[in-house]
Short mmCIF file of C-alpha atoms and ligand atoms in Angstrom, two decimals:
data_model
loop_
_atom_site.label_atom_id
_atom_site.label_comp_id
_atom_site.label_asym_id
_atom_site.label_seq_id
_atom_site.Cartn_x
_atom_site.Cartn_y
_atom_site.Cartn_z
CA MET A 1 127.11 167.41 94.28
CA GLY A 2 129.58 168.67 96.90
CA ASN A 3 129.58 172.02 95.21
CA ASN A 4 125.86 172.14 95.11
CA LEU A 5 125.68 171.38 98.76
CA GLU A 6 128.01 174.19 99.60
CA LYS A 7 126.10 176.57 97.41
CA ASN A 8 122.90 175.60 99.13
CA GLN A 9 124.26 176.17 102.52
CA ASN A 10 125.59 179.55 101.48
CA ILE A 11 122.22 180.62 100.23
CA LYS A 12 120.67 179.41 103.41
CA SER A 13 123.00 181.08 105.80
CA SER A 14 121.72 184.50 104.77
CA ARG A 15 118.22 183.51 105.86
CA GLY A 16 119.48 181.52 108.85
CA ASN A 17 119.29 177.77 109.19
CA TRP A 18 119.38 175.06 111.80
CA THR A 19 122.71 174.35 113.48
CA GLY A 20 122.34 170.64 113.00
CA HIS A 21 120.07 167.71 112.51
CA LEU A 22 118.81 167.51 116.07
CA GLY A 23 118.11 171.21 115.88
CA PHE A 24 115.71 170.70 113.01
CA ILE A 25 113.91 167.75 114.57
CA LEU A 26 113.45 169.55 117.83
CA ALA A 27 112.26 172.74 116.20
CA ALA A 28 109.80 170.91 113.95
CA ALA A 29 108.60 168.80 116.85
CA GLY A 30 108.45 172.00 118.86
CA SER A 31 106.10 173.47 116.28
CA ALA A 32 103.97 170.35 116.11
CA ILE A 33 103.79 169.66 119.82
CA GLY A 34 101.87 172.33 121.63
CA LEU A 35 98.46 173.21 122.92
CA GLY A 36 97.08 171.06 120.12
CA ASN A 37 98.35 167.94 121.87
CA ILE A 38 97.79 168.74 125.50
CA TRP A 39 94.85 171.14 125.52
CA LYS A 40 92.97 170.53 122.30
CA PHE A 41 93.30 166.82 121.63
CA PRO A 42 91.85 165.76 124.99
CA TYR A 43 89.03 168.28 124.91
CA ILE A 44 87.82 167.58 121.38
CA THR A 45 88.15 163.85 122.00
CA GLY A 46 85.91 164.38 125.00
CA ASP A 47 83.44 166.47 123.02
CA TYR A 48 83.26 164.08 120.07
CA GLY A 49 82.82 160.94 122.11
CA GLY A 50 86.23 159.22 122.39
CA GLY A 51 87.51 156.09 120.60
CA ALA A 52 85.95 156.43 117.16
CA PHE A 53 87.12 160.03 116.92
CA VAL A 54 90.62 159.00 118.00
CA LEU A 55 90.68 156.26 115.38
CA VAL A 56 89.69 158.62 112.55
CA TYR A 57 92.30 161.09 113.78
CA LEU A 58 95.02 158.41 113.76
CA ILE A 59 94.04 157.30 110.24
CA CYS A 60 94.18 160.93 109.11
CA VAL A 61 97.66 161.32 110.59
CA VAL A 62 98.91 158.37 108.55
CA ILE A 63 97.22 158.82 105.19
CA VAL A 64 96.94 162.60 105.12
CA GLY A 65 99.32 164.10 107.66
CA LEU A 66 102.49 162.19 107.01
CA PRO A 67 102.47 162.47 103.17
CA LEU A 68 101.69 166.15 103.48
CA MET A 69 104.43 166.83 105.94
CA ILE A 70 106.86 165.25 103.48
CA ALA A 71 105.39 167.39 100.69
CA GLU A 72 105.70 170.61 102.67
CA LEU A 73 109.29 169.89 103.65
CA MET A 74 110.12 169.10 100.01
CA ILE A 75 108.63 172.36 98.74
CA GLY A 76 110.29 174.36 101.50
CA ARG A 77 113.72 172.89 101.16
CA HIS A 78 113.73 172.98 97.40
CA SER A 79 112.55 176.56 97.10
CA GLN A 80 114.33 177.99 100.15
CA LYS A 81 111.42 180.38 100.45
CA ASN A 82 108.42 181.47 102.48
CA PRO A 83 105.05 179.91 101.59
CA VAL A 84 104.16 182.43 98.89
CA GLY A 85 107.64 182.74 97.39
CA ALA A 86 107.98 178.97 97.31
CA PHE A 87 105.10 178.47 94.86
CA ARG A 88 106.35 181.36 92.74
CA LYS A 89 109.84 179.97 92.59
CA LEU A 90 108.84 176.38 91.85
CA HIS A 91 106.25 177.39 89.25
CA TYR A 92 106.33 180.97 87.91
CA GLN A 93 106.06 184.47 89.33
CA LYS A 94 102.33 185.00 88.82
CA THR A 95 101.24 181.41 89.43
CA PRO A 96 97.74 180.96 90.90
CA TRP A 97 99.24 178.37 93.24
CA GLN A 98 100.62 181.20 95.35
CA ILE A 99 97.08 181.52 96.71
CA THR A 100 97.98 178.48 98.80
CA GLY A 101 100.70 180.56 100.42
CA TRP A 102 98.35 183.47 101.04
CA LEU A 103 95.82 181.20 102.62
CA GLY A 104 98.56 179.80 104.84
CA ILE A 105 99.66 183.21 105.99
CA ALA A 106 96.05 184.13 106.78
CA SER A 107 95.65 180.85 108.72
CA GLY A 108 98.85 181.47 110.70
CA PHE A 109 97.64 184.95 111.56
CA LEU A 110 94.22 183.81 112.76
CA ILE A 111 95.43 180.70 114.58
CA LEU A 112 98.06 182.60 116.52
CA SER A 113 95.48 185.20 117.55
CA PHE A 114 93.45 182.68 119.55
CA TYR A 115 96.32 180.32 120.33
CA SER A 116 97.95 183.08 122.32
CA VAL A 117 94.83 183.51 124.43
CA VAL A 118 94.83 179.85 125.46
CA ALA A 119 98.59 179.94 126.00
CA GLY A 120 97.90 182.95 128.21
CA TRP A 121 95.64 180.76 130.38
CA ALA A 122 98.50 178.28 130.74
CA LEU A 123 100.76 181.13 131.76
CA ALA A 124 98.21 182.32 134.31
CA TYR A 125 98.07 178.80 135.73
CA ILE A 126 101.82 178.84 136.45
CA PHE A 127 101.10 181.59 138.93
CA LYS A 128 97.94 180.00 140.25
CA SER A 129 99.99 176.84 140.86
CA LEU A 130 102.55 178.77 142.85
CA VAL A 131 99.82 179.82 145.24
CA GLY A 132 98.46 176.29 145.08
CA PHE A 133 95.07 174.83 144.25
CA SER A 134 92.74 174.07 147.11
CA GLY A 135 89.13 173.54 148.02
CA THR A 136 86.52 171.35 146.41
CA SER A 137 86.75 170.32 142.79
CA GLN A 138 83.82 172.68 142.14
CA HIS A 139 85.78 175.53 143.55
CA ILE A 140 88.84 174.69 141.45
CA GLN A 141 86.75 174.50 138.30
CA GLY A 142 85.20 177.83 139.18
CA GLU A 143 88.62 179.44 139.10
CA PHE A 144 88.92 178.66 135.42
CA ILE A 145 85.53 180.20 134.71
CA ALA A 146 86.60 183.26 136.66
CA LEU A 147 89.74 183.62 134.56
CA VAL A 148 88.06 183.36 131.19
CA THR A 149 85.13 185.56 132.05
CA HIS A 150 87.38 188.29 133.39
CA PRO A 151 88.41 190.18 130.24
CA SER A 152 91.24 192.17 131.80
CA ALA A 153 92.86 189.00 133.17
CA SER A 154 92.64 187.13 129.86
CA ILE A 155 93.87 190.14 127.92
CA TRP A 156 96.77 190.64 130.32
CA TRP A 157 98.04 187.05 129.94
CA HIS A 158 97.49 187.17 126.17
CA THR A 159 99.64 190.33 126.15
CA VAL A 160 102.46 188.67 128.07
CA PHE A 161 102.43 185.60 125.85
CA MET A 162 102.43 187.56 122.59
CA ALA A 163 105.27 189.73 123.88
CA LEU A 164 107.34 186.61 124.58
CA THR A 165 106.58 185.17 121.14
CA ILE A 166 107.52 188.41 119.40
CA ALA A 167 110.76 188.70 121.37
CA ILE A 168 111.87 185.21 120.40
CA VAL A 169 110.96 185.59 116.72
CA ILE A 170 112.98 188.81 116.59
CA GLY A 171 115.93 186.73 117.84
CA GLY A 172 115.85 184.73 114.59
CA VAL A 173 116.06 181.09 113.70
CA GLN A 174 119.04 179.68 115.55
CA LYS A 175 119.30 181.70 118.66
CA GLY A 176 115.60 181.97 119.28
CA ILE A 177 113.76 178.90 118.18
CA GLU A 178 116.32 176.18 118.41
CA ARG A 179 117.95 176.89 121.72
CA TRP A 180 114.72 176.73 123.67
CA SER A 181 113.38 173.63 121.98
CA LYS A 182 116.48 171.63 122.83
CA ILE A 183 115.94 171.93 126.54
CA LEU A 184 112.22 172.13 126.91
CA MET A 185 110.82 169.44 124.64
CA PRO A 186 112.54 166.56 126.46
CA ALA A 187 111.48 167.98 129.81
CA LEU A 188 107.87 168.13 128.67
CA PHE A 189 108.02 164.52 127.57
CA LEU A 190 109.24 163.37 130.98
CA ILE A 191 106.62 165.21 132.98
CA LEU A 192 103.82 163.93 130.73
CA LEU A 193 105.15 160.41 131.08
CA GLY A 194 104.99 160.84 134.83
CA LEU A 195 101.40 162.11 134.72
CA MET A 196 100.34 159.30 132.43
CA LEU A 197 101.87 156.59 134.62
CA TYR A 198 100.24 158.20 137.63
CA GLY A 199 96.88 158.19 135.86
CA LEU A 200 97.24 154.57 134.79
CA PHE A 201 98.52 153.06 138.01
CA PHE A 202 97.49 155.33 140.85
CA THR A 203 93.95 156.38 139.99
CA HIS A 204 90.77 154.40 139.52
CA GLY A 205 90.26 155.96 136.10
CA GLY A 206 93.11 154.35 134.13
CA ILE A 207 91.20 151.48 132.57
CA GLN A 208 88.19 153.61 131.82
CA ALA A 209 90.45 156.18 130.17
CA LEU A 210 92.01 153.53 127.94
CA THR A 211 88.58 152.20 127.02
CA PHE A 212 87.27 155.67 126.29
CA LEU A 213 90.24 156.53 124.08
CA PHE A 214 90.84 153.28 122.27
CA LYS A 215 87.54 151.45 122.04
CA PRO A 216 85.68 152.96 119.11
CA ASP A 217 81.94 153.43 119.34
CA PHE A 218 80.92 154.54 115.87
CA HIS A 219 77.45 155.60 116.97
CA LYS A 220 79.07 158.52 118.69
CA LEU A 221 80.87 159.72 115.57
CA SER A 222 79.15 162.52 113.65
CA ALA A 223 80.08 163.99 110.26
CA GLU A 224 81.31 167.04 112.12
CA GLY A 225 83.37 164.78 114.39
CA MET A 226 85.08 163.29 111.34
CA LEU A 227 85.81 166.71 109.91
CA SER A 228 87.23 167.81 113.23
CA ALA A 229 89.42 164.70 113.40
CA LEU A 230 90.86 165.55 109.99
CA GLY A 231 91.23 169.22 110.88
CA HIS A 232 92.95 168.25 114.09
CA ALA A 233 95.46 166.09 112.23
CA PHE A 234 96.42 169.23 110.31
CA PHE A 235 96.42 171.44 113.36
CA THR A 236 98.47 169.18 115.58
CA LEU A 237 101.10 168.45 112.91
CA SER A 238 101.31 172.16 111.96
CA LEU A 239 100.25 171.36 108.40
CA GLY A 240 98.26 173.13 105.72
CA MET A 241 99.55 176.64 106.39
CA GLY A 242 103.21 176.56 105.45
CA ALA A 243 104.76 176.19 108.91
CA MET A 244 106.53 172.96 107.98
CA LEU A 245 107.25 174.42 104.55
CA THR A 246 108.99 177.38 106.18
CA TYR A 247 110.91 175.17 108.61
CA GLY A 248 111.88 172.92 105.69
CA SER A 249 113.40 175.92 103.98
CA TYR A 250 115.92 176.14 106.81
CA MET A 251 116.75 172.43 106.57
CA ARG A 252 120.03 171.11 105.22
CA LYS A 253 120.20 169.17 101.99
CA ASN A 254 121.84 166.06 103.34
CA GLU A 255 119.07 165.06 105.72
CA SER A 256 116.28 162.63 104.93
CA ILE A 257 112.94 164.40 104.73
CA VAL A 258 110.98 161.17 104.98
CA ARG A 259 112.77 159.97 108.08
CA ASP A 260 112.40 163.32 109.79
CA ALA A 261 108.71 163.62 108.91
CA ILE A 262 108.07 160.18 110.38
CA THR A 263 109.96 161.05 113.55
CA VAL A 264 108.06 164.29 114.07
CA SER A 265 104.66 162.70 113.39
CA ILE A 266 105.33 159.85 115.82
CA LEU A 267 106.55 162.18 118.56
CA ASP A 268 103.52 164.41 118.12
CA THR A 269 101.04 161.54 118.19
CA VAL A 270 102.64 159.89 121.19
CA ILE A 271 102.55 163.11 123.19
CA ALA A 272 98.86 163.63 122.38
CA LEU A 273 97.93 160.09 123.39
CA MET A 274 99.94 160.38 126.60
CA ALA A 275 98.16 163.61 127.45
CA GLY A 276 94.84 161.93 126.66
CA VAL A 277 95.50 159.00 128.98
CA ALA A 278 96.73 161.27 131.77
CA ILE A 279 93.76 163.61 131.59
CA PHE A 280 90.97 161.08 131.09
CA SER A 281 92.26 158.95 133.97
CA LEU A 282 91.64 161.95 136.17
CA VAL A 283 88.32 162.77 134.55
CA PHE A 284 87.01 159.29 135.32
CA HIS A 285 88.72 159.02 138.68
CA TYR A 286 86.97 162.15 139.90
CA GLY A 287 83.70 161.27 138.19
CA MET A 288 83.77 164.28 135.88
CA LYS A 289 82.28 164.45 132.40
CA PRO A 290 84.60 164.01 129.39
CA GLY A 291 82.89 166.68 127.28
CA GLN A 292 84.04 169.84 129.03
CA SER A 293 85.03 171.82 125.97
CA VAL A 294 87.92 174.29 126.11
CA GLY A 295 88.20 174.15 129.88
CA LEU A 296 88.94 170.41 130.17
CA ILE A 297 92.60 170.42 131.19
CA PHE A 298 92.29 173.58 133.25
CA LYS A 299 89.46 172.05 135.25
CA THR A 300 90.68 168.49 135.71
CA LEU A 301 94.42 168.68 136.22
CA PRO A 302 94.30 171.25 139.03
CA VAL A 303 92.03 168.93 141.01
CA LEU A 304 94.91 166.44 141.06
CA PHE A 305 97.44 169.18 141.57
CA ALA A 306 95.57 170.27 144.69
CA GLN A 307 96.81 167.01 146.21
CA THR A 308 100.27 166.80 144.70
CA GLY A 309 101.18 170.42 145.37
CA PRO A 310 103.18 172.97 143.40
CA LEU A 311 106.15 170.67 142.85
CA ILE A 312 104.30 168.99 139.99
CA SER A 313 101.89 171.70 138.91
CA VAL A 314 104.38 174.54 138.51
CA PRO A 315 106.72 172.61 136.17
CA PHE A 316 103.72 171.26 134.27
CA PHE A 317 102.29 174.66 133.42
CA ILE A 318 105.73 176.07 132.71
CA LEU A 319 106.32 173.29 130.19
CA LEU A 320 102.84 173.65 128.70
CA THR A 321 103.53 177.34 128.19
CA PHE A 322 106.84 176.58 126.52
CA ALA A 323 105.30 173.94 124.29
CA ALA A 324 102.81 176.59 123.26
CA LEU A 325 105.61 179.07 122.74
CA THR A 326 107.57 176.85 120.37
CA SER A 327 104.37 176.40 118.32
CA ALA A 328 103.46 180.09 118.45
CA ILE A 329 106.93 180.95 117.18
CA SER A 330 106.37 178.83 114.09
CA LEU A 331 102.98 180.43 113.47
CA LEU A 332 104.46 183.92 113.64
CA GLU A 333 107.53 182.87 111.64
CA VAL A 334 105.34 181.95 108.66
CA VAL A 335 103.70 185.36 108.59
CA VAL A 336 106.94 187.22 109.23
CA SER A 337 109.12 185.31 106.75
CA TYR A 338 106.81 186.39 103.93
CA PHE A 339 107.32 190.08 104.71
CA ILE A 340 111.07 189.61 105.12
CA ASP A 341 111.55 187.66 101.87
CA GLU A 342 109.03 189.26 99.57
CA LYS A 343 108.66 192.79 100.90
CA ASN A 344 112.24 193.26 102.07
CA TRP A 345 111.17 194.31 105.52
CA SER A 346 113.68 193.92 108.33
CA ARG A 347 113.00 191.07 110.75
CA VAL A 348 112.38 193.51 113.58
CA LYS A 349 109.91 195.61 111.62
CA ALA A 350 108.01 192.61 110.22
CA THR A 351 107.77 190.92 113.60
CA LEU A 352 106.63 194.01 115.47
CA ILE A 353 103.99 195.05 112.94
CA LEU A 354 102.53 191.62 112.22
CA GLY A 355 102.87 190.46 115.81
CA GLY A 356 101.08 193.64 116.89
CA ALA A 357 98.23 193.08 114.45
CA ILE A 358 97.83 189.47 115.58
CA TYR A 359 97.84 190.62 119.18
CA LEU A 360 95.02 193.08 118.53
CA THR A 361 92.97 190.45 116.69
CA GLY A 362 93.51 188.11 119.64
CA ILE A 363 91.68 190.48 121.93
CA LEU A 364 88.47 189.42 120.20
CA SER A 365 89.10 185.88 121.43
CA ALA A 366 90.27 186.97 124.87
CA VAL A 367 86.94 188.58 125.69
CA SER A 368 84.70 185.56 126.04
CA MET A 369 81.58 187.68 126.51
CA TRP A 370 81.76 188.92 122.94
CA THR A 371 79.75 186.40 121.05
CA ILE A 372 78.07 186.29 117.68
CA SER A 373 75.71 183.83 116.15
CA PHE A 374 77.64 181.21 114.20
CA ARG A 375 76.25 177.98 112.79
CA GLY A 376 73.04 178.50 114.70
CA LYS A 377 74.66 179.10 118.12
CA GLN A 378 75.92 182.11 120.05
CA GLN A 379 79.68 181.59 120.12
CA GLY A 380 82.83 183.41 121.14
CA PHE A 381 85.53 184.35 118.64
CA LEU A 382 87.97 181.80 120.02
CA ASP A 383 85.69 178.93 119.04
CA ILE A 384 84.76 180.48 115.74
CA PHE A 385 88.33 181.22 114.63
CA ASP A 386 89.40 177.77 115.77
CA PHE A 387 86.56 176.08 113.89
CA ILE A 388 87.12 177.94 110.63
CA THR A 389 90.91 177.65 110.56
CA THR A 390 91.19 174.06 111.77
CA ASN A 391 88.31 172.55 109.87
CA TYR A 392 88.42 174.50 106.62
CA MET A 393 91.46 176.71 106.08
CA LEU A 394 94.11 174.12 107.01
CA PRO A 395 92.53 171.21 105.11
CA ILE A 396 92.03 173.37 102.00
CA GLY A 397 95.60 174.69 102.24
CA GLY A 398 96.81 171.13 102.66
CA LEU A 399 94.75 169.91 99.72
CA LEU A 400 96.25 172.55 97.45
CA THR A 401 99.79 171.84 98.68
CA CYS A 402 99.27 168.17 98.05
CA LEU A 403 97.94 168.69 94.52
CA PHE A 404 100.78 171.07 93.72
CA THR A 405 103.43 168.63 94.85
CA ALA A 406 101.83 165.69 93.11
CA TRP A 407 100.86 167.22 89.79
CA VAL A 408 102.75 170.49 89.27
CA MET A 409 106.15 170.34 90.94
CA LYS A 410 108.85 169.15 88.52
CA GLU A 411 109.74 165.51 88.82
CA ALA A 412 113.48 166.25 88.88
CA ASN A 413 112.98 168.56 91.88
CA LYS A 414 111.02 165.95 93.77
CA ILE A 415 113.61 163.30 93.08
CA GLU A 416 116.33 165.62 94.29
CA GLU A 417 114.53 166.14 97.59
CA LEU A 418 113.68 162.50 98.17
CA GLY A 419 117.04 161.15 97.09
CA SER A 420 115.93 158.48 94.64
CA LYS A 421 113.17 157.40 92.33
CA GLY A 422 112.65 154.07 94.02
CA PHE A 423 109.71 152.41 95.70
CA LEU A 424 109.42 155.09 98.34
CA TYR A 425 109.18 157.83 95.74
CA LYS A 426 106.53 156.02 93.72
CA GLY A 427 104.49 155.18 96.80
CA LEU A 428 104.57 158.73 98.07
CA ILE A 429 103.59 160.27 94.75
CA PHE A 430 100.75 157.79 94.42
CA PHE A 431 99.48 158.83 97.84
CA LEU A 432 99.82 162.51 97.08
CA ARG A 433 98.10 162.13 93.73
CA TYR A 434 95.13 160.03 94.70
CA ILE A 435 94.72 158.89 98.29
CA THR A 436 95.47 162.04 100.29
CA PRO A 437 93.49 164.56 98.20
CA ILE A 438 90.48 162.29 97.84
CA ALA A 439 90.44 161.60 101.57
CA VAL A 440 90.62 165.32 102.37
CA LEU A 441 87.94 166.20 99.87
CA LEU A 442 85.58 163.51 101.10
CA VAL A 443 85.92 164.58 104.70
CA ILE A 444 85.41 168.27 103.86
CA LEU A 445 82.32 167.53 101.76
CA ASN A 446 81.02 165.23 104.47
CA GLY A 447 81.56 167.97 107.04
CA LEU A 448 79.51 170.31 104.87
CA LYS A 449 76.91 167.54 104.62
CA LEU A 450 77.25 167.51 100.85
CA LEU A 451 77.99 163.87 100.09
CA PRO A 452 75.16 162.51 97.97
CA PHE A 453 75.48 158.93 99.27
CA VAL A 454 75.31 159.72 102.98
CA ASP A 455 72.08 160.14 104.89
CA TYR A 456 72.60 163.09 107.22
CA LYS A 457 69.38 162.78 109.19
N1 LIG G 501 100.77 172.18 115.98
C1 LIG G 501 100.56 173.17 116.97
C2 LIG G 501 99.92 172.53 118.19
O1 LIG G 501 99.55 171.40 118.16
C3 LIG G 501 99.73 174.33 116.48
C4 LIG G 501 100.15 174.84 115.16
C5 LIG G 501 99.27 174.78 114.08
C6 LIG G 501 101.42 175.35 114.96
C7 LIG G 501 99.65 175.19 112.84
C8 LIG G 501 101.82 175.78 113.71
C9 LIG G 501 100.94 175.69 112.65
O2 LIG G 501 99.75 173.14 119.21
#
């Protein structure tokens, strides 16, 4: 056992691994916590009507997200590989299951392309905050519209953000990813806590925000809302595309995967709910509408910041940008680790070429005037890429990962990763075999309006 451990750590050190336990937790939480929690969760909750959506999302986190995070970490740590190599190593070289890895790499590529555009807005808002927000709430909201409809501005900030992401990923696992997460994640938590307490106790919107978020009204929940709640559980926990699998491959053998997966899922969910309370308190306090789509946080928070001044707003947008950065790093790392492991590219070459290609694809999303007809509406690429990756690519990738772990991966390998064959093992495998895949399948089919027993009119 001791020997094995040493051997494992030797293998790992050539690919890089986390310096310690806290390093892993922070990096995984850094991947999970990002724009998904602070930008996306509040806005889609607003768009899909509040409480009932939140409830479905929370259920999805528990019965789909958590088991899958455990599965991804198991596959990653056992194989010590990137998402494609992992399936090859745990099954056989030409296994069809490697498609799961391909799909993941494609998802990482597409998600990062639009993620960087939104992160660019956050970056732009650091500088706007320095100057300060002023004027009527209409005026402040107009500034957001001006930013997104001004292609050169959006493209510029997207460029800066991608350059930062590429620079850090070139730095490699320990120096790049871990060092930043250690400082910035705790700081983000504190500032969000402050904003939430402010919203609850110093605005008139606190109670209404809690009601909106936690009192389900099922009449407001559509089939698409349910699909989006599931998709968001994947998106926010960085699941279904091999990010957690890749991070698991840098994890040491003597740590408990289950405990770490629970910690990361709880942290991620708590941050999202805190952001929700903070933002909806303001929405209701200022009499705004909850359904403001992608602009929600950029339109509401600055109205408050106009009163509090740059002392709060500058740190907030700095931390939001860093939260986005630690997620963006994990998205790029998935794509890059494949080319390093399987194609023998150097880290620098892989990061520059793939990062460059993602950057160019992102320009499509940065120019909001470029729209095409999608699902019966004229839509921009940001929305379209987000919809396809979040609602279909991640859940399908997750479904395949889950089936692989439950039915294909060798029992001895699973036991090795989980430590024992006790109650926990049996419960988890039962979930991965039956509950999780059936839940995912039902929600996808429902989203496509294909369930025979539901009346979609
Ligand atoms: N989980 C990240 C967020 O919430 C986004 C992400 C998705 C990162 C998928 C990695 C993989 O912002």
